[in-house]
Short mmCIF file of C-alpha atoms in Angstrom, two decimals:
data_model
loop_
_atom_site.label_atom_id
_atom_site.label_comp_id
_atom_site.label_asym_id
_atom_site.label_seq_id
_atom_site.Cartn_x
_atom_site.Cartn_y
_atom_site.Cartn_z
CA MET A 1169 6.65 -6.31 -6.81
CA THR A 1170 7.56 -7.93 -2.72
CA VAL A 1171 6.35 -11.15 -1.19
CA ARG A 1172 4.22 -9.19 0.93
CA ARG A 1173 2.60 -8.51 -2.28
CA SER A 1174 3.30 -11.75 -4.19
CA ALA A 1175 -1.08 -12.32 -4.36
CA ALA A 1176 -1.11 -8.97 -6.74
CA ALA A 1177 1.70 -10.35 -8.43
CA LEU A 1178 0.41 -13.98 -8.89
CA ALA A 1179 -1.96 -12.84 -10.63
CA THR A 1180 -0.73 -9.80 -12.61
CA THR A 1181 2.53 -12.12 -13.67
CA ALA A 1182 -0.09 -14.92 -14.94
CA VAL A 1183 -1.55 -12.20 -17.41
CA LEU A 1184 1.36 -10.02 -18.36
CA LEU A 1185 4.75 -11.36 -18.43
CA GLY A 1186 6.13 -7.53 -17.89
CA ALA A 1187 3.82 -7.76 -14.26
CA ALA A 1188 5.52 -6.98 -11.20
CA ALA A 1189 7.15 -9.88 -9.66
CA PRO A 1190 8.27 -11.51 -6.45
CA PHE A 1191 11.68 -9.82 -5.78
CA ALA A 1192 14.94 -12.20 -6.55
CA ALA A 1193 15.41 -12.06 -2.11
CA ALA A 1194 12.16 -13.58 -2.05
CA PRO A 1195 11.38 -16.87 -2.41
CA VAL A 1196 9.93 -17.84 -5.95
CA ALA A 1197 6.38 -17.58 -6.55
CA VAL A 1198 3.84 -19.47 -9.10
CA ALA A 1199 0.86 -17.66 -10.49
CA ALA A 1200 -2.09 -17.34 -9.50
CA PRO A 1201 -4.24 -19.49 -12.52
CA THR A 1202 -6.98 -17.49 -13.74
CA PRO A 1203 -10.53 -18.58 -13.04
CA SER A 1204 -11.81 -21.63 -15.46
CA PRO A 1205 -15.35 -20.74 -16.31
CA SER A 1206 -16.77 -22.96 -14.11
CA VAL A 1207 -15.12 -20.70 -11.44
CA GLN A 1208 -17.32 -18.81 -9.51
CA LEU A 1209 -16.20 -15.47 -7.74
CA PRO A 1210 -17.26 -14.39 -4.36
CA LEU A 1211 -20.21 -11.63 -5.06
CA GLY A 1212 -18.31 -8.71 -3.46
CA LEU A 1213 -14.63 -9.76 -4.59
CA TYR A 1214 -12.41 -7.31 -6.88
CA GLY A 1215 -11.33 -8.99 -10.06
CA THR A 1216 -10.98 -11.91 -11.72
CA THR A 1217 -8.56 -14.11 -11.15
CA ASP A 1218 -7.83 -16.91 -8.67
CA PRO A 1219 -8.36 -15.18 -5.19
CA THR A 1220 -6.65 -17.29 -3.46
CA TYR A 1221 -3.48 -15.54 -2.82
CA ASP A 1222 -4.28 -12.46 -2.95
CA GLY A 1223 -8.25 -11.70 -2.49
CA VAL A 1224 -8.37 -9.71 0.54
CA TRP A 1225 -4.44 -8.35 -0.48
CA ARG A 1226 -5.79 -7.34 -3.80
CA GLN A 1227 -9.07 -6.18 -2.56
CA SER A 1228 -7.90 -4.22 0.59
CA LEU A 1229 -5.44 -2.62 -2.19
CA ALA A 1230 -8.71 -1.09 -4.18
CA PHE A 1231 -10.35 0.36 -0.99
CA LEU A 1232 -6.99 1.93 -0.20
CA ALA A 1233 -6.99 3.37 -3.52
CA GLN A 1234 -10.39 3.80 -4.53
CA LYS A 1235 -10.79 5.90 -0.72
CA ILE A 1236 -8.37 8.38 -1.25
CA GLU A 1237 -9.70 9.77 -4.91
CA TYR A 1238 -13.34 9.93 -3.58
CA VAL A 1239 -15.00 6.90 -3.96
CA THR A 1240 -16.89 4.83 -0.61
CA PRO A 1241 -17.03 1.05 -2.55
CA SER A 1242 -20.04 -0.56 -1.79
CA LYS A 1243 -21.24 -2.68 1.42
CA GLN A 1244 -21.31 -5.37 -0.51
CA SER A 1245 -17.73 -5.16 -1.01
CA VAL A 1246 -16.99 -3.50 2.21
CA ASP A 1247 -19.17 -6.74 3.63
CA TRP A 1248 -17.06 -9.60 1.68
CA LEU A 1249 -13.80 -8.11 3.33
CA LEU A 1250 -14.87 -8.21 6.98
CA GLU A 1251 -16.45 -11.80 6.40
CA GLN A 1252 -12.89 -12.81 5.44
CA GLN A 1253 -11.18 -12.04 9.23
CA CYS A 1254 -11.05 -14.53 11.82
CA ASP A 1255 -11.90 -14.02 15.07
CA SER A 1256 -8.44 -13.33 16.11
CA GLY A 1257 -8.25 -10.04 14.32
CA ALA A 1258 -6.04 -11.92 12.14
CA PHE A 1259 -6.71 -12.50 8.27
CA THR A 1260 -5.51 -14.90 5.78
CA SER A 1261 -4.65 -14.28 2.03
CA TYR A 1262 -8.57 -15.86 1.20
CA ARG A 1263 -10.54 -18.24 2.66
CA ASP A 1264 -13.06 -19.78 0.54
CA ASP A 1265 -15.05 -20.60 3.06
CA ALA A 1266 -15.83 -17.97 5.16
CA SER A 1267 -18.77 -19.09 8.02
CA ALA A 1268 -16.17 -22.16 8.74
CA PRO A 1269 -14.32 -20.77 11.78
CA CYS A 1270 -11.05 -20.42 12.19
CA ASP A 1271 -8.74 -22.94 13.74
CA ALA A 1272 -4.54 -23.66 14.60
CA SER A 1273 -4.23 -25.28 10.90
CA THR A 1274 -5.43 -21.61 9.39
CA VAL A 1275 -2.22 -20.14 7.75
CA MET A 1276 -2.77 -16.57 9.40
CA ASP A 1277 -0.98 -13.83 6.79
CA THR A 1278 -0.25 -10.56 8.18
CA ASN A 1279 0.42 -8.76 4.74
CA ALA A 1280 -3.19 -9.16 3.82
CA THR A 1281 -3.79 -8.21 8.02
CA ALA A 1282 -1.80 -4.87 7.63
CA ALA A 1283 -3.86 -4.37 4.39
CA ALA A 1284 -6.97 -4.73 5.11
CA VAL A 1285 -6.47 -2.74 9.05
CA GLN A 1286 -5.30 0.69 6.13
CA ALA A 1287 -7.77 -0.02 4.66
CA PHE A 1288 -10.22 -0.78 7.23
CA VAL A 1289 -9.06 2.27 8.77
CA GLU A 1290 -9.32 4.47 5.55
CA LEU A 1291 -13.14 4.75 4.98
CA GLY A 1292 -13.35 4.89 8.47
CA GLN A 1293 -16.21 1.87 8.44
CA HIS A 1294 -15.43 -0.93 11.53
CA ARG A 1295 -13.13 0.45 13.51
CA ASP A 1296 -13.70 -2.76 15.15
CA ALA A 1297 -12.38 -4.49 12.89
CA ALA A 1298 -9.20 -2.29 12.52
CA ASP A 1299 -8.34 -2.39 16.50
CA ASN A 1300 -8.89 -6.33 16.75
CA GLY A 1301 -6.38 -6.81 13.30
CA ALA A 1302 -3.57 -4.04 14.58
CA ASP A 1303 -4.02 -6.57 18.13
CA TRP A 1304 -3.76 -9.49 16.58
CA LEU A 1305 -0.40 -8.16 15.03
CA LYS A 1306 1.20 -6.90 17.85
CA SER A 1307 0.58 -9.93 19.15
CA VAL A 1308 3.01 -11.87 16.73
CA GLN A 1309 5.87 -8.99 16.91
CA ASN A 1310 8.68 -11.19 16.23
CA GLU A 1311 11.73 -10.37 19.30
CA ASP A 1312 13.93 -8.35 16.64
CA GLY A 1313 10.68 -6.26 16.93
CA GLY A 1314 9.82 -6.74 12.93
CA TRP A 1315 7.54 -9.57 11.37
CA GLY A 1316 7.50 -12.32 8.43
CA TYR A 1317 5.52 -12.66 6.18
CA ASN A 1318 3.26 -15.16 8.73
CA PRO A 1319 3.61 -15.55 12.54
CA GLY A 1320 6.66 -16.84 13.26
CA SER A 1321 8.72 -17.00 10.21
CA PRO A 1322 11.78 -14.09 10.00
CA SER A 1323 11.31 -10.57 10.16
CA ASP A 1324 11.01 -9.03 6.58
CA ALA A 1325 11.49 -5.56 5.37
CA ASN A 1326 8.62 -6.01 3.46
CA SER A 1327 6.19 -6.96 6.40
CA THR A 1328 7.54 -5.50 8.30
CA ALA A 1329 6.85 -1.88 6.32
CA VAL A 1330 3.59 -2.98 5.47
CA VAL A 1331 2.50 -3.76 9.81
CA ILE A 1332 4.03 -0.40 9.91
CA GLY A 1333 1.59 1.69 8.14
CA ALA A 1334 -1.38 -0.46 9.53
CA LEU A 1335 -0.40 0.60 13.35
CA ALA A 1336 0.45 4.00 12.94
CA ARG A 1337 -2.57 4.15 10.87
CA THR A 1338 -3.99 2.84 14.34
CA SER A 1339 -2.78 5.48 16.25
CA VAL A 1340 0.05 3.09 17.76
CA PRO A 1341 2.91 4.91 18.64
CA ILE A 1342 5.46 1.76 17.32
CA ASN A 1343 8.77 3.92 19.56
CA GLU A 1344 7.11 2.51 22.17
CA LEU A 1345 6.16 -1.19 20.71
CA THR A 1346 8.95 -2.94 21.65
CA THR A 1347 10.36 -5.86 22.79
CA ALA A 1348 11.86 -7.75 25.65
CA ASP A 1349 15.45 -6.63 24.89
CA GLY A 1350 14.00 -3.08 24.06
CA SER A 1351 13.94 -3.80 20.04
CA THR A 1352 11.56 -1.56 18.35
CA PRO A 1353 9.54 -2.07 14.16
CA TYR A 1354 12.65 0.26 13.06
CA THR A 1355 15.20 -1.48 14.79
CA ALA A 1356 14.07 -4.13 12.89
CA LEU A 1357 14.06 -2.66 9.47
CA GLN A 1358 17.11 -0.56 10.61
CA ALA A 1359 19.01 -3.52 11.41
CA LEU A 1360 19.00 -5.11 7.46
CA ALA A 1361 19.62 -1.07 6.60
CA ILE A 1362 23.89 -1.13 4.08
CA PRO A 1363 25.68 1.64 5.71
CA CYS A 1364 26.00 5.01 3.33
CA GLY A 1365 30.09 4.93 2.37
CA LYS A 1366 29.72 0.96 1.48
CA LYS A 1367 28.57 -0.47 -2.10
CA ASP A 1368 24.99 0.06 -1.88
CA GLY A 1369 24.56 2.48 0.57
CA GLY A 1370 21.33 3.40 1.77
CA ALA A 1371 19.56 0.27 0.37
CA PHE A 1372 18.02 -2.24 2.28
CA ALA A 1373 18.10 -6.48 2.52
CA TYR A 1374 15.06 -7.31 2.33
CA GLN A 1375 16.16 -10.30 4.88
CA PRO A 1376 20.21 -11.10 6.01
CA GLY A 1377 21.80 -13.76 3.50
CA LYS A 1378 22.92 -17.11 4.93
CA LYS A 1379 26.01 -15.53 6.66
CA GLY A 1380 24.21 -12.51 7.40
CA GLU A 1381 25.37 -10.14 4.88
CA LEU A 1382 23.27 -7.42 3.07
CA VAL A 1383 22.14 -7.07 -0.31
CA ALA A 1384 20.35 -4.67 -1.58
CA ASN A 1385 16.98 -4.89 -2.18
CA ASN A 1386 14.78 -2.63 -4.65
CA ASP A 1387 11.60 -2.87 -3.67
CA ALA A 1388 12.46 -3.83 0.22
CA SER A 1389 14.37 -0.02 0.50
CA ALA A 1390 11.35 1.46 -1.33
CA ALA A 1391 8.84 -0.24 1.43
CA ALA A 1392 11.36 0.10 4.38
CA THR A 1393 12.23 4.11 3.50
CA LEU A 1394 8.39 4.07 4.25
CA GLY A 1395 7.63 1.63 7.39
CA LEU A 1396 10.86 3.94 8.93
CA LEU A 1397 9.05 7.43 8.18
CA GLY A 1398 5.86 5.51 9.53
CA ARG A 1399 3.15 5.78 6.98
CA GLY A 1400 0.48 3.46 5.02
CA MET A 1401 0.84 2.55 1.37
CA ALA A 1402 -2.15 5.38 0.97
CA VAL A 1403 0.40 8.74 0.95
CA GLY A 1404 0.04 12.21 -0.44
CA ASP A 1405 3.04 13.88 -0.78
CA SER A 1406 5.12 15.26 1.28
CA ASN A 1407 6.78 19.31 1.35
CA ALA A 1408 10.28 19.51 -0.10
CA VAL A 1409 13.25 19.41 1.48
CA LYS A 1410 16.76 19.30 0.23
CA ASP A 1411 18.76 16.76 -2.27
CA PRO A 1412 18.36 14.01 0.29
CA VAL A 1413 21.92 13.02 1.92
CA CYS A 1414 23.26 9.56 3.08
CA THR A 1415 24.49 9.52 6.76
CA LYS A 1416 26.92 7.75 8.32
CA GLY A 1417 26.74 6.38 11.33
CA ASP A 1418 25.54 3.25 13.77
CA ASP A 1419 23.12 5.78 16.10
CA LEU A 1420 20.37 6.56 13.28
CA THR A 1421 16.88 7.61 13.84
CA ALA A 1422 14.08 6.15 11.85
CA GLU A 1423 14.25 10.06 9.67
CA GLN A 1424 18.18 9.30 9.23
CA SER A 1425 17.96 5.77 8.10
CA ALA A 1426 15.06 6.69 6.14
CA GLN A 1427 16.07 9.24 4.29
CA ASN A 1428 19.56 7.26 3.04
CA GLY A 1429 16.61 5.03 1.24
CA ALA A 1430 16.31 7.88 -0.02
CA HIS A 1431 19.06 8.40 -1.14
CA TYR A 1432 19.27 5.35 -2.75
CA LEU A 1433 16.15 5.06 -4.75
CA ALA A 1434 17.03 8.62 -6.16
CA ALA A 1435 20.57 7.65 -6.81
CA THR A 1436 18.69 4.18 -8.69
CA LEU A 1437 15.81 6.43 -10.34
CA ALA A 1438 18.11 8.20 -11.94
CA ALA A 1439 19.73 6.40 -13.70
CA SER A 1440 16.72 5.06 -15.86
CA PRO A 1441 13.31 6.30 -14.88
CA TYR A 1442 12.49 2.41 -14.32
CA LEU A 1443 13.00 -1.07 -12.72
CA GLU A 1444 13.67 -3.95 -14.53
CA GLN A 1445 12.20 -7.25 -13.08
CA PRO A 1446 14.87 -10.11 -13.21
CA PRO A 1447 14.93 -13.17 -15.23
CA MET A 1448 12.23 -16.14 -15.10
CA PRO A 1449 13.36 -18.73 -13.58
CA GLY A 1450 15.46 -20.40 -17.07
CA ALA A 1451 14.68 -17.44 -18.80
CA GLU A 1452 17.70 -15.90 -17.94
CA GLU A 1453 18.75 -14.86 -22.03
CA SER A 1454 14.73 -13.53 -22.39
CA GLU A 1455 14.64 -9.62 -22.07
CA PRO A 1456 14.30 -7.78 -19.48
CA GLN A 1457 10.95 -6.79 -18.60
CA PRO A 1458 9.69 -3.52 -16.78
CA ASP A 1459 9.14 -3.86 -13.11
CA PHE A 1460 6.42 -1.50 -12.73
CA GLY A 1461 5.16 -2.39 -9.27
CA ASN A 1462 8.21 -1.60 -8.35
CA THR A 1463 8.75 1.48 -10.20
CA ALA A 1464 5.40 3.09 -8.52
CA ASP A 1465 6.71 1.77 -5.47
CA MET A 1466 9.64 3.70 -5.23
CA VAL A 1467 7.68 6.68 -6.20
CA VAL A 1468 5.24 6.45 -3.84
CA ALA A 1469 8.71 6.67 -1.36
CA LEU A 1470 10.67 8.74 -2.46
CA ALA A 1471 7.61 11.64 -2.05
CA ALA A 1472 6.60 10.49 0.88
CA SER A 1473 10.50 11.06 2.33
CA GLY A 1474 9.98 15.48 0.66
CA HIS A 1475 11.62 14.62 -2.74
CA LYS A 1476 8.93 14.05 -5.45
CA ASP A 1477 10.70 16.01 -7.67
CA LYS A 1478 13.28 13.17 -7.82
CA ALA A 1479 10.60 10.83 -9.20
CA ALA A 1480 9.58 13.18 -11.97
CA ALA A 1481 11.05 11.12 -14.89
CA SER A 1482 9.78 7.31 -13.03
CA VAL A 1483 5.73 9.36 -12.76
CA GLU A 1484 6.05 10.35 -16.73
CA TRP A 1485 7.61 7.21 -17.73
CA LEU A 1486 4.76 5.43 -16.10
CA GLU A 1487 2.24 7.81 -17.68
CA LYS A 1488 3.25 6.58 -20.86
CA ASN A 1489 3.44 3.09 -20.51
CA SER A 1490 2.30 1.57 -17.55
CA LYS A 1491 -1.42 1.18 -19.61
CA ASP A 1492 -1.18 -2.30 -20.22
CA TRP A 1493 0.01 -3.70 -17.24
CA ALA A 1494 -2.54 -1.86 -14.91
CA GLN A 1495 -5.68 -2.83 -16.82
CA GLN A 1496 -4.25 -6.92 -17.05
CA GLY A 1497 -3.42 -6.98 -13.68
CA GLY A 1498 -5.94 -6.11 -11.81
CA PRO A 1499 -7.06 -4.36 -9.01
CA ALA A 1500 -4.13 -4.64 -6.98
CA ALA A 1501 -2.25 -3.74 -10.93
CA THR A 1502 -4.48 -0.14 -10.50
CA ALA A 1503 -4.20 0.72 -7.05
CA GLN A 1504 -0.06 1.14 -7.28
CA LEU A 1505 -0.57 3.53 -9.61
CA ILE A 1506 -2.87 5.17 -8.36
CA PHE A 1507 -1.19 5.30 -5.43
CA ALA A 1508 1.55 6.77 -7.34
CA ALA A 1509 -0.65 8.87 -8.88
CA HIS A 1510 -1.53 11.15 -5.55
CA ALA A 1511 1.60 10.77 -3.64
CA THR A 1512 2.54 12.83 -6.85
CA ALA A 1513 0.19 14.90 -7.35
CA ALA A 1514 -0.96 13.54 -10.75
CA ASP A 1515 -4.18 13.22 -11.82
CA ALA A 1516 -5.49 9.72 -11.48
CA ARG A 1517 -8.53 9.98 -13.34
CA ASP A 1518 -5.58 11.01 -16.61
CA PHE A 1519 -3.02 9.41 -15.69
CA GLY A 1520 -1.44 9.17 -19.49
CA GLY A 1521 -4.77 9.42 -20.52
CA VAL A 1522 -6.25 6.45 -18.82
CA ASP A 1523 -8.91 7.06 -16.04
CA LEU A 1524 -7.63 5.14 -13.51
CA VAL A 1525 -10.43 5.14 -10.85
CA ALA A 1526 -12.90 4.68 -13.82
CA GLN A 1527 -10.79 1.64 -14.48
CA LEU A 1528 -10.35 0.22 -10.97
CA ASN A 1529 -13.74 0.48 -10.34
CA ALA A 1530 -14.73 -1.64 -13.16
CA THR A 1531 -13.49 -4.18 -11.40
CA GLY A 1532 -15.67 -4.78 -8.27
CA PRO A 1533 -18.95 -4.13 -7.85
CA ALA A 1534 -20.58 -0.42 -8.40
CA PRO A 1535 -19.35 2.05 -5.90
CA ALA A 1536 -21.32 3.24 -3.34
CA VAL A 1537 -20.36 7.14 -4.17
CA THR A 1538 -18.29 8.58 -6.57
CA ALA A 1539 -17.08 11.85 -6.42
CA LEU A 1540 -16.47 13.93 -10.09
CA PRO A 1541 -14.84 15.76 -11.17
CA SER A 1542 -11.82 14.54 -9.33
CA PRO A 1543 -10.49 16.46 -6.31
CA THR A 1544 -7.41 18.47 -7.89
CA PRO A 1545 -3.69 18.24 -6.04
CA THR A 1546 -4.34 21.29 -3.59
CA GLY A 1547 -8.30 21.15 -2.98
CA PRO A 1548 -9.59 19.22 0.35
CA GLN A 1549 -8.21 16.08 0.60
CA PRO A 1550 -10.90 12.75 2.22
CA SER A 1551 -11.59 12.11 5.45
CA SER A 1552 -9.17 9.05 6.84
CA GLY A 1553 -9.24 7.60 10.65
CA THR A 1554 -11.17 6.83 13.57
CA GLU A 1555 -14.36 9.56 12.59
CA SER A 1556 -16.62 8.92 9.59
CA GLU A 1557 -16.44 11.02 6.68
CA ASP A 1558 -19.07 14.07 5.82
CA SER A 1559 -20.95 13.76 3.29
CA GLY A 1560 -19.61 16.55 1.51
CA LEU A 1561 -22.98 18.40 2.13
CA GLY A 1562 -22.84 20.08 5.21
CA LEU A 1563 -21.10 23.12 3.69
CA TRP A 1564 -23.60 24.43 1.55
CA TRP A 1565 -26.54 22.98 3.52
CA LEU A 1566 -25.61 25.32 6.51
CA VAL A 1567 -24.88 28.39 4.03
CA GLY A 1568 -28.23 27.87 3.31
CA LEU A 1569 -29.83 27.64 6.34
CA GLY A 1570 -27.83 31.11 6.83
CA LEU A 1571 -29.13 32.89 4.17
CA PHE A 1572 -32.70 31.75 4.77
CA PHE A 1573 -32.45 33.00 8.28
CA GLY A 1574 -31.18 35.99 7.01
CA ALA A 1575 -28.32 35.02 10.05
CA GLY A 1576 -25.32 35.05 7.97
CA ILE A 1577 -23.54 32.33 9.55
CA GLY A 1578 -20.87 32.13 6.78
CA PHE A 1579 -18.44 29.42 6.30
CA LEU A 1580 -18.40 27.49 9.45
CA LEU A 1581 -16.86 24.28 8.10
CA SER A 1582 -14.36 23.48 5.74
CA MET A 1583 -16.53 20.53 3.08
CA ARG A 1584 -13.88 17.94 3.85
CA ARG A 1585 -10.87 17.43 6.50
CA LYS A 1586 -7.75 17.29 5.03
CA LYS A 1587 -6.34 13.85 5.24
CA GLN A 1588 -4.66 12.92 8.22
CA GLN A 1589 -1.57 11.07 7.76
CA PRO A 1590 0.46 9.28 10.95
#
């Protein structure tokens, strides 16, 4: 998992040694404990583990995954997320007392904010909250064009990528979001790219080393690839293109840098369909553990860049091996698998025999609406953006009305608009 996803990783690591953990380049985090029976979790919150580090993150990922599978979460759960927002538009990782105003001592979280913004846009609800969050994110952009985990911290590939996804979903032109020296979020990511022709060419570093060196990081590479495409976390697959290539040069477009990243990701998964996480500190001689979260991230990035065929073996591996990880890892882990299934046109309701959608729904309040059966890969996609979603009855109401009056109005509307992507 990424530093921007440390919240989900913390809770998952607490219950499963093979769960996703922050990658080597990131600060080491401490696992979030499971609440004791005396701990009362907030009503409306998804998951059962301590939400201190990941409450907003896991709630937002759950909403994103539900919405792309035609599930509308309950008003109670959406209200919980809305109440977590500070007046500035920012979110913290979790606010135990949302009635207390945020102040100078409140630690704002760019990743949680970006995830919540994407969730509100995908839901088609509370667009004012999404725009407020996007405005705050723009206000804390670093001079190099990127973002760190917290405002003012050095830019990293993962935080920058998830913020790009949020801003793109709110229709902010990323190339026009420039700093005083002309830097954009894209140039911040490109500054972390390892040039083609060198070892690990096409990959991205999480941050530069102490001497400015760039060390390839798998999760940062997946995140940066998605970010350079201007895509959010819940993406559909793109039309397949020729095999990804690694383009040399110092003046590459964002698309070229993204394809370089895809080239690295494809080569990595060609060597093994799944990643392994580094040994935990003090356990260097232990058996390597599968890294389910980062593997799923790579699948999504490859599909978004037009190379889902290069992720096919990894999807098959996830279907066969990720059941326990997702179930024990909670809503964020299950959501990641739904993202991977959605991006590659796999069936999230029969993913290796597991109904991921039902599993996710069970981690929170009963949804307001659940569409069954699952939408087909070639069928209509759920609505997203600034408009509210259709009820799904418009088409048949019109047809019935036409038959009643003999007007023969035909099919004037599709049941749903095709899901829009920036």
